[in-house]
Amino acid sequence: LRRIERDLHDGAQARLVNLAMGLGLAKEKVLEDPDAAAAMVEEAHGEVKLALQELRDLARGIHPAVLTDRGLDAALSSVASRCTVPVKVTVDLPERPAAAIEGIAYFTVSELLQNVSKHSGARSASVDVWRTKTRLLIQVWDDGGGGASLDGGTGMKGLAERLDAVDGLFVLESPAGGPTTVTAELPWRDRSGARG
């Protein structure tokens, strides 16, 4: 049940919040710039379709289709393409991790990029994913104003707790004035379940 709650928060709920914000902006532009408003509504229509697909996937108890079908690189690139700032994604994994680890990595990056979009004031961001012998490492960086904290809101704290529950690690560096760097570590398990 808690996994479903987390997946809803990190996936469809976050997408729907962005959708509501986008539609609000489109509403404001209807009279002054109808073409821009129409483009925003068209983009929102696509976001609704993606949210519906995520909800269907969740209802079936599986990961997002792009993650299941194409892996972490494609899934994170898809998430990054929806961020409000340009995001460079680099995934250097010689093989796919276990589905559970891959899912946690996906939802961690999704939440962090939502925070970049909503709170950072950044102009650019990056996501790097790689593995050591025993760990999957994720680093999300943005050039925003910094000041993020584990004490402000539930998002960052929830991520730290989620990673801790699977023997992971969450390190937030966000001095006032920026930049912000989040490093997340997960235990490496391959598709057969073997540890690194």
XYZ file of N, CA and C in Angstrom:
588
model
N 0.821 -1.199 0.000
C 0.000 0.000 0.000
C 0.865 1.263 0.000
N 1.942 1.237 0.803
C 2.813 2.419 0.840
C 3.525 2.620 -0.498
N 3.859 1.511 -1.184
C 4.484 1.632 -2.499
C 3.532 2.304 -3.473
N 2.266 1.926 -3.429
C 1.275 2.535 -4.323
C 1.132 4.015 -4.005
N 1.095 4.346 -2.719
C 1.007 5.750 -2.317
C 2.200 6.544 -2.858
N 3.398 5.984 -2.703
C 4.605 6.668 -3.195
C 4.582 6.801 -4.714
N 4.192 5.716 -5.393
C 4.173 5.755 -6.856
C 3.157 6.758 -7.373
N 2.009 6.851 -6.711
C 1.019 7.856 -7.106
C 1.572 9.260 -6.901
N 2.206 9.484 -5.756
C 2.758 10.807 -5.451
C 3.836 11.195 -6.453
N 4.740 10.267 -6.739
C 5.887 10.574 -7.589
C 5.550 10.564 -9.078
N 4.519 9.839 -9.462
C 4.187 9.703 -10.873
C 2.990 10.531 -11.283
N 1.821 9.894 -11.271
C 0.610 10.524 -11.810
C 0.237 11.808 -11.070
N 0.346 11.825 -9.752
C -0.025 13.031 -9.012
C 0.857 14.210 -9.415
N 2.149 13.983 -9.505
C 3.062 15.062 -9.903
C 2.744 15.539 -11.317
N 2.449 14.603 -12.210
C 2.102 14.971 -13.582
C 0.813 15.786 -13.607
N -0.181 15.394 -12.801
C -1.455 16.116 -12.774
C -1.297 17.512 -12.178
N -0.422 17.668 -11.197
C -0.149 19.005 -10.651
C 0.438 19.895 -11.746
N 1.413 19.370 -12.490
C 1.985 20.144 -13.600
C 0.938 20.451 -14.656
N 0.062 19.493 -14.908
C -1.011 19.683 -15.880
C -1.930 20.819 -15.448
N -2.309 20.838 -14.179
C -3.176 21.905 -13.666
C -2.498 23.266 -13.807
N -1.204 23.322 -13.514
C -0.477 24.587 -13.656
C -0.438 25.020 -15.124
N -0.187 24.073 -16.021
C -0.142 24.385 -17.445
C -1.477 24.864 -17.979
N -2.557 24.224 -17.534
C -3.886 24.657 -17.972
C -4.227 26.033 -17.407
N -3.769 26.316 -16.189
C -3.976 27.648 -15.614
C -3.292 28.722 -16.445
N -2.073 28.437 -16.896
C -1.363 29.384 -17.760
C -2.073 29.541 -19.101
N -2.567 28.433 -19.642
C -3.290 28.495 -20.921
C -4.547 29.337 -20.786
N -5.241 29.194 -19.665
C -6.463 29.971 -19.422
C -6.158 31.470 -19.439
N -5.026 31.846 -18.831
C -4.638 33.258 -18.796
C -4.294 33.800 -20.183
N -3.836 32.932 -21.083
C -3.391 33.372 -22.406
C -4.479 33.304 -23.471
N -5.646 32.762 -23.160
C -6.686 32.546 -24.170
C -7.002 33.816 -24.946
N -7.175 34.930 -24.268
C -7.549 36.166 -24.947
C -6.356 36.895 -25.558
N -5.241 36.938 -24.845
C -4.102 37.724 -25.326
C -3.259 37.004 -26.378
N -3.199 35.675 -26.327
C -2.383 34.920 -27.287
C -3.025 33.553 -27.533
N -4.096 33.522 -28.344
C -4.836 32.270 -28.564
C -3.972 31.137 -29.118
N -2.998 31.452 -29.958
C -2.148 30.395 -30.516
C -1.307 29.727 -29.428
N -0.738 30.537 -28.545
C 0.050 29.981 -27.437
C -0.845 29.165 -26.515
N -2.051 29.666 -26.251
C -2.993 28.934 -25.399
C -3.353 27.597 -26.033
N -3.586 27.588 -27.333
C -3.924 26.340 -28.025
C -2.776 25.334 -27.931
N -1.548 25.816 -28.074
C -0.386 24.933 -27.958
C -0.281 24.358 -26.546
N -0.569 25.193 -25.541
C -0.525 24.723 -24.148
C -1.598 23.670 -23.897
N -2.780 23.881 -24.450
C -3.865 22.905 -24.278
C -3.497 21.595 -24.971
N -2.890 21.686 -26.144
C -2.463 20.474 -26.849
C -1.420 19.712 -26.035
N -0.473 20.436 -25.448
C 0.531 19.799 -24.597
C -0.131 19.154 -23.376
N -1.101 19.852 -22.795
C -1.825 19.309 -21.639
C -2.566 18.030 -22.018
N -3.117 17.994 -23.218
C -3.811 16.792 -23.682
C -2.851 15.597 -23.691
N -1.633 15.824 -24.164
C -0.624 14.770 -24.142
C -0.270 14.344 -22.732
N -0.181 15.313 -21.822
C 0.126 14.999 -20.421
C -0.983 14.165 -19.777
N -2.238 14.466 -20.116
C -3.361 13.678 -19.588
C -3.231 12.231 -20.044
N -2.900 12.035 -21.310
C -2.734 10.672 -21.823
C -1.626 9.936 -21.070
N -0.505 10.639 -20.817
C 0.591 10.015 -20.076
C 0.183 9.691 -18.640
N -0.552 10.603 -18.000
C -1.013 10.353 -16.628
C -1.944 9.147 -16.592
N -2.838 9.049 -17.574
C -3.732 7.889 -17.637
C -2.943 6.598 -17.808
N -1.918 6.629 -18.653
C -1.100 5.436 -18.842
C -0.378 5.067 -17.549
N 0.151 6.066 -16.830
C 0.821 5.785 -15.559
C -0.148 5.177 -14.553
N -1.380 5.691 -14.518
C -2.374 5.135 -13.599
C -2.732 3.701 -13.984
N -2.853 3.435 -15.278
C -3.121 2.060 -15.725
C -1.978 1.141 -15.318
N -0.752 1.613 -15.542
C 0.413 0.814 -15.167
C 0.426 0.533 -13.670
N 0.130 1.550 -12.888
C 0.114 1.393 -11.439
C -0.968 0.406 -11.024
N -2.129 0.521 -11.651
C -3.231 -0.388 -11.329
C -2.851 -1.835 -11.632
N -2.032 -2.042 -12.633
C -1.572 -3.396 -12.959
C -0.391 -3.805 -12.088
N 0.079 -2.885 -11.257
C 1.186 -3.212 -10.359
C 2.536 -3.273 -11.050
N 2.678 -2.559 -12.186
C 3.950 -2.572 -12.896
C 4.529 -1.168 -12.944
N 5.738 -1.089 -13.402
C 6.406 0.199 -13.559
C 5.881 0.904 -14.798
N 6.209 2.178 -14.974
C 5.803 2.869 -16.201
C 6.252 2.079 -17.432
N 5.424 2.093 -18.471
C 5.676 1.273 -19.661
C 7.058 1.522 -20.251
N 7.476 2.776 -20.344
C 8.778 3.069 -20.949
C 9.905 2.469 -20.110
N 9.751 2.420 -18.800
C 10.763 1.822 -17.933
C 10.802 0.312 -18.145
N 9.639 -0.309 -18.159
C 9.565 -1.755 -18.348
C 10.097 -2.160 -19.716
N 9.689 -1.424 -20.749
C 10.017 -1.804 -22.124
C 11.430 -1.427 -22.542
N 11.901 -0.250 -22.118
C 13.143 0.273 -22.683
C 14.229 0.565 -21.659
N 13.917 0.484 -20.377
C 14.947 0.647 -19.368
C 15.085 2.060 -18.824
N 16.028 2.186 -17.911
C 16.212 3.412 -17.146
C 16.632 4.597 -18.012
N 17.512 4.397 -18.971
C 17.980 5.508 -19.804
C 16.807 6.154 -20.537
N 16.001 5.355 -21.222
C 14.853 5.892 -21.963
C 13.824 6.501 -21.023
N 13.576 5.844 -19.885
C 12.570 6.346 -18.942
C 12.995 7.681 -18.339
N 14.267 7.802 -17.957
C 14.736 9.064 -17.378
C 14.796 10.165 -18.429
N 15.133 9.814 -19.654
C 15.107 10.809 -20.734
C 13.692 11.316 -20.960
N 12.713 10.429 -20.834
C 11.310 10.823 -20.972
C 10.903 11.781 -19.854
N 11.286 11.463 -18.627
C 10.992 12.349 -17.495
C 11.675 13.702 -17.697
N 12.933 13.676 -18.108
C 13.698 14.917 -18.294
C 13.089 15.796 -19.376
N 12.520 15.187 -20.401
C 11.940 15.974 -21.496
C 10.727 16.772 -21.042
N 10.130 16.380 -19.932
C 8.963 17.093 -19.410
C 9.328 18.123 -18.341
N 10.595 18.201 -17.988
C 11.047 19.179 -16.999
C 10.992 20.575 -17.618
N 10.765 21.579 -16.794
C 10.648 22.950 -17.300
C 11.995 23.586 -17.635
N 13.090 22.914 -17.305
C 14.425 23.392 -17.671
C 15.127 22.290 -18.468
N 16.099 22.652 -19.305
C 16.837 21.622 -20.039
C 17.599 20.715 -19.066
N 17.509 19.413 -19.298
C 18.170 18.433 -18.437
C 19.023 17.519 -19.308
N 20.300 17.404 -18.963
C 21.187 16.452 -19.640
C 21.160 15.150 -18.845
N 20.824 14.048 -19.512
C 20.740 12.742 -18.860
C 21.870 11.856 -19.368
N 22.635 11.288 -18.437
C 23.694 10.341 -18.775
C 23.504 9.097 -17.915
N 23.239 7.978 -18.566
C 23.084 6.706 -17.857
C 24.176 5.773 -18.360
N 25.044 5.351 -17.465
C 26.160 4.473 -17.817
C 26.021 3.176 -17.029
N 25.170 2.300 -17.531
C 24.939 1.007 -16.894
C 25.142 -0.085 -17.941
N 26.087 -0.986 -17.721
C 26.319 -2.040 -18.699
C 25.171 -3.047 -18.779
N 24.365 -3.115 -17.739
C 23.203 -4.000 -17.725
C 22.111 -3.352 -16.887
N 20.903 -3.836 -17.047
C 19.790 -3.281 -16.281
C 19.799 -3.828 -14.858
N 19.478 -2.973 -13.891
C 19.355 -3.459 -12.518
C 18.051 -4.236 -12.340
N 17.901 -4.848 -11.178
C 16.653 -5.532 -10.840
C 15.492 -4.551 -10.966
N 14.331 -5.060 -11.321
C 13.163 -4.205 -11.563
C 12.845 -3.317 -10.361
N 12.942 -3.849 -9.153
C 12.621 -3.049 -7.964
C 13.598 -1.884 -7.806
N 14.880 -2.137 -8.014
C 15.896 -1.084 -7.910
C 15.703 -0.067 -9.029
N 15.428 -0.549 -10.232
C 15.188 0.332 -11.372
C 13.990 1.243 -11.101
N 12.939 0.681 -10.513
C 11.752 1.476 -10.189
C 12.036 2.548 -9.154
N 12.780 2.199 -8.119
C 13.128 3.185 -7.094
C 13.981 4.294 -7.709
N 14.929 3.924 -8.555
C 15.771 4.931 -9.217
C 14.918 5.859 -10.075
N 13.998 5.283 -10.830
C 13.122 6.077 -11.701
C 12.301 7.077 -10.888
N 11.637 6.598 -9.846
C 10.777 7.485 -9.068
C 11.585 8.513 -8.273
N 12.800 8.166 -7.878
C 13.669 9.138 -7.206
C 14.003 10.292 -8.144
N 14.439 9.967 -9.356
C 14.771 11.022 -10.321
C 13.524 11.817 -10.689
N 12.389 11.146 -10.853
C 11.138 11.854 -11.175
C 10.815 12.906 -10.123
N 10.896 12.525 -8.868
C 10.603 13.460 -7.777
C 11.609 14.606 -7.761
N 12.884 14.290 -7.940
C 13.905 15.339 -7.907
C 13.730 16.325 -9.060
N 13.391 15.836 -10.248
C 13.179 16.752 -11.372
C 11.897 17.562 -11.202
N 10.896 17.002 -10.531
C 9.708 17.797 -10.195
C 10.117 18.955 -9.288
N 10.985 18.679 -8.323
C 11.460 19.739 -7.430
C 12.252 20.791 -8.196
N 13.065 20.366 -9.149
C 13.804 21.324 -9.977
C 12.811 22.233 -10.697
N 11.782 21.634 -11.305
C 10.783 22.416 -12.050
C 10.038 23.396 -11.157
N 9.631 22.939 -9.991
C 8.740 23.736 -9.141
C 9.459 24.749 -8.267
N 10.637 24.403 -7.765
C 11.201 25.187 -6.663
C 12.566 25.809 -6.909
N 13.330 25.344 -7.884
C 14.751 25.706 -7.919
C 15.069 27.040 -8.586
N 14.261 27.443 -9.554
C 14.616 28.615 -10.347
C 15.816 28.355 -11.248
N 16.073 27.092 -11.529
C 17.250 26.705 -12.318
C 17.069 27.029 -13.796
N 18.199 27.160 -14.480
C 18.215 27.311 -15.940
C 18.678 26.038 -16.620
N 19.320 25.141 -15.862
C 19.737 23.856 -16.423
C 19.902 22.851 -15.292
N 19.881 21.585 -15.685
C 20.018 20.511 -14.706
C 20.661 19.311 -15.393
N 21.129 18.382 -14.586
C 21.687 17.151 -15.142
C 21.330 15.974 -14.249
N 21.260 14.809 -14.880
C 21.032 13.543 -14.187
C 22.126 12.592 -14.648
N 22.861 12.040 -13.705
C 23.892 11.049 -14.013
C 23.600 9.786 -13.217
N 23.644 8.645 -13.903
C 23.397 7.353 -13.258
C 24.534 6.415 -13.658
N 25.138 5.765 -12.673
C 26.206 4.814 -12.942
C 26.236 3.798 -11.820
N 27.076 2.792 -11.981
C 27.181 1.798 -10.920
C 28.623 1.557 -10.543
N 28.789 1.230 -9.276
C 30.055 0.686 -8.810
C 29.816 -0.817 -8.698
N 30.736 -1.514 -8.115
C 30.549 -2.968 -7.999
C 29.290 -3.321 -7.212
N 28.995 -2.564 -6.151
C 27.890 -2.942 -5.264
C 26.763 -1.919 -5.172
N 26.893 -0.779 -5.847
C 25.898 0.290 -5.688
C 25.484 0.871 -7.036
N 24.229 1.290 -7.113
C 23.721 2.105 -8.210
C 23.729 3.535 -7.693
N 24.380 4.433 -8.410
C 24.481 5.826 -7.969
C 23.720 6.733 -8.911
N 23.055 7.706 -8.322
C 22.280 8.698 -9.059
C 22.719 10.060 -8.546
N 23.003 10.965 -9.465
C 23.298 12.334 -9.054
C 22.454 13.281 -9.901
N 21.681 14.112 -9.221
C 20.856 15.119 -9.890
C 21.368 16.479 -9.434
N 21.709 17.309 -10.397
C 22.300 18.630 -10.144
C 21.462 19.684 -10.837
N 21.314 20.852 -10.211
C 20.707 21.994 -10.906
C 21.426 23.274 -10.504
N 21.347 24.270 -11.386
C 22.040 25.540 -11.148
C 21.120 26.596 -10.539
N 20.091 26.139 -9.840
C 19.140 27.059 -9.223
C 19.674 27.713 -7.966
N 18.755 28.325 -7.219
C 19.107 29.142 -6.071
C 19.474 28.405 -4.809
N 19.364 27.084 -4.801
C 19.743 26.322 -3.614
C 18.769 26.509 -2.468
N 19.221 26.172 -1.284
C 18.398 26.320 -0.094
C 17.437 25.175 0.154
N 17.526 24.097 -0.632
C 16.658 22.937 -0.401
C 17.059 22.272 0.908
N 16.080 21.643 1.548
C 16.326 21.058 2.862
C 15.472 19.819 3.051
N 15.958 18.907 3.867
C 15.156 17.736 4.224
C 14.017 18.114 5.157
N 14.085 19.299 5.756
C 13.058 19.734 6.698
C 11.895 20.439 6.016
N 12.082 20.946 4.796
C 11.036 21.710 4.128
C 10.157 20.824 3.269
N 8.922 20.572 3.680
C 8.013 19.742 2.898
C 8.284 18.265 3.106
N 7.563 17.443 2.339
C 7.674 15.999 2.522
C 8.440 15.309 1.409
N 8.662 15.981 0.276
C 9.273 15.334 -0.880
C 10.667 14.808 -0.625
N 11.591 15.679 -0.247
C 12.981 15.269 -0.021
C 13.087 14.295 1.149
N 12.360 14.593 2.216
C 12.392 13.715 3.385
C 11.859 12.332 3.023
N 10.779 12.300 2.236
C 10.212 11.022 1.805
C 11.187 10.223 0.959
N 11.909 10.907 0.080
C 12.921 10.221 -0.726
C 14.013 9.629 0.158
N 14.488 10.419 1.109
C 15.534 9.931 2.010
C 15.051 8.707 2.784
N 13.810 8.746 3.259
C 13.257 7.608 4.002
C 13.096 6.385 3.107
N 12.635 6.598 1.887
C 12.442 5.492 0.949
C 13.764 4.805 0.634
N 14.809 5.602 0.411
C 16.111 5.013 0.114
C 16.688 4.310 1.337
N 16.504 4.897 2.504
C 16.987 4.282 3.734
C 16.338 2.915 3.952
N 15.074 2.783 3.573
C 14.341 1.532 3.779
C 14.895 0.379 2.946
N 15.641 0.686 1.883
C 16.205 -0.375 1.041
C 17.735 -0.404 1.127
N 18.270 0.079 2.255
C 19.713 0.124 2.466
C 20.393 1.084 1.497
N 19.666 2.157 1.174
C 20.213 3.177 0.290
C 20.696 4.372 1.079
N 21.109 5.391 0.347
C 21.652 6.598 0.957
C 21.177 7.792 0.150
N 20.888 8.893 0.832
C 20.411 10.117 0.191
C 21.209 11.274 0.769
N 21.941 11.990 -0.085
C 22.759 13.114 0.365
C 22.333 14.358 -0.403
N 21.929 15.385 0.329
C 21.479 16.644 -0.254
C 22.492 17.732 0.071
N 23.017 18.384 -0.968
C 23.907 19.535 -0.810
C 23.259 20.692 -1.551
N 22.808 21.699 -0.800
C 22.063 22.794 -1.420
C 22.300 24.099 -0.671
N 23.509 24.648 -0.789
C 23.780 25.903 -0.090
C 22.930 27.038 -0.658
N 22.637 28.024 0.170
C 21.912 29.204 -0.307
C 22.685 29.804 -1.471
N 21.997 30.120 -2.534
C 22.638 30.633 -3.739
C 22.973 29.551 -4.747
N 22.880 28.282 -4.314
C 23.051 27.154 -5.214
C 24.501 26.809 -5.463
N 24.757 25.836 -6.264
C 23.796 24.937 -6.892
C 23.329 23.861 -5.922
N 22.386 23.043 -6.378
C 21.901 21.915 -5.583
C 22.368 20.620 -6.228
N 22.917 19.741 -5.406
C 23.320 18.408 -5.859
C 22.723 17.387 -4.909
N 22.003 16.426 -5.474
C 21.484 15.308 -4.692
C 22.168 14.049 -5.199
N 22.737 13.297 -4.277
C 23.333 12.011 -4.615
C 22.539 10.933 -3.897
N 22.074 9.967 -4.671
C 21.322 8.841 -4.111
C 22.066 7.560 -4.451
N 22.129 6.671 -3.489
C 22.769 5.374 -3.703
C 21.776 4.282 -3.376
N 21.770 3.258 -4.209
C 20.940 2.078 -3.987
C 21.826 0.844 -4.052
N 21.467 -0.204 -3.330
C 22.244 -1.433 -3.478
C 22.059 -1.988 -4.890
N 23.132 -2.456 -5.513
C 23.027 -3.020 -6.860
C 22.517 -4.456 -6.776
N 21.504 -4.714 -7.537
C 21.032 -6.077 -7.766
C 20.752 -6.177 -9.255
N 21.205 -7.262 -9.877
C 20.928 -7.407 -11.302
C 19.565 -8.064 -11.499
N 19.211 -8.314 -12.737
C 17.886 -8.857 -13.061
C 17.641 -10.215 -12.416
N 18.684 -10.971 -12.142
C 18.504 -12.276 -11.497
C 18.347 -12.138 -9.986
N 18.560 -10.913 -9.471
C 18.464 -10.674 -8.033
C 19.802 -10.740 -7.326
N 20.867 -11.081 -8.074
C 22.196 -11.183 -7.466
C 22.720 -9.797 -7.111
N 23.348 -9.718 -5.955
C 23.970 -8.457 -5.534
C 25.302 -8.292 -6.243
N 25.701 -6.996 -6.369
C 26.976 -6.699 -7.030
C 28.151 -7.075 -6.195
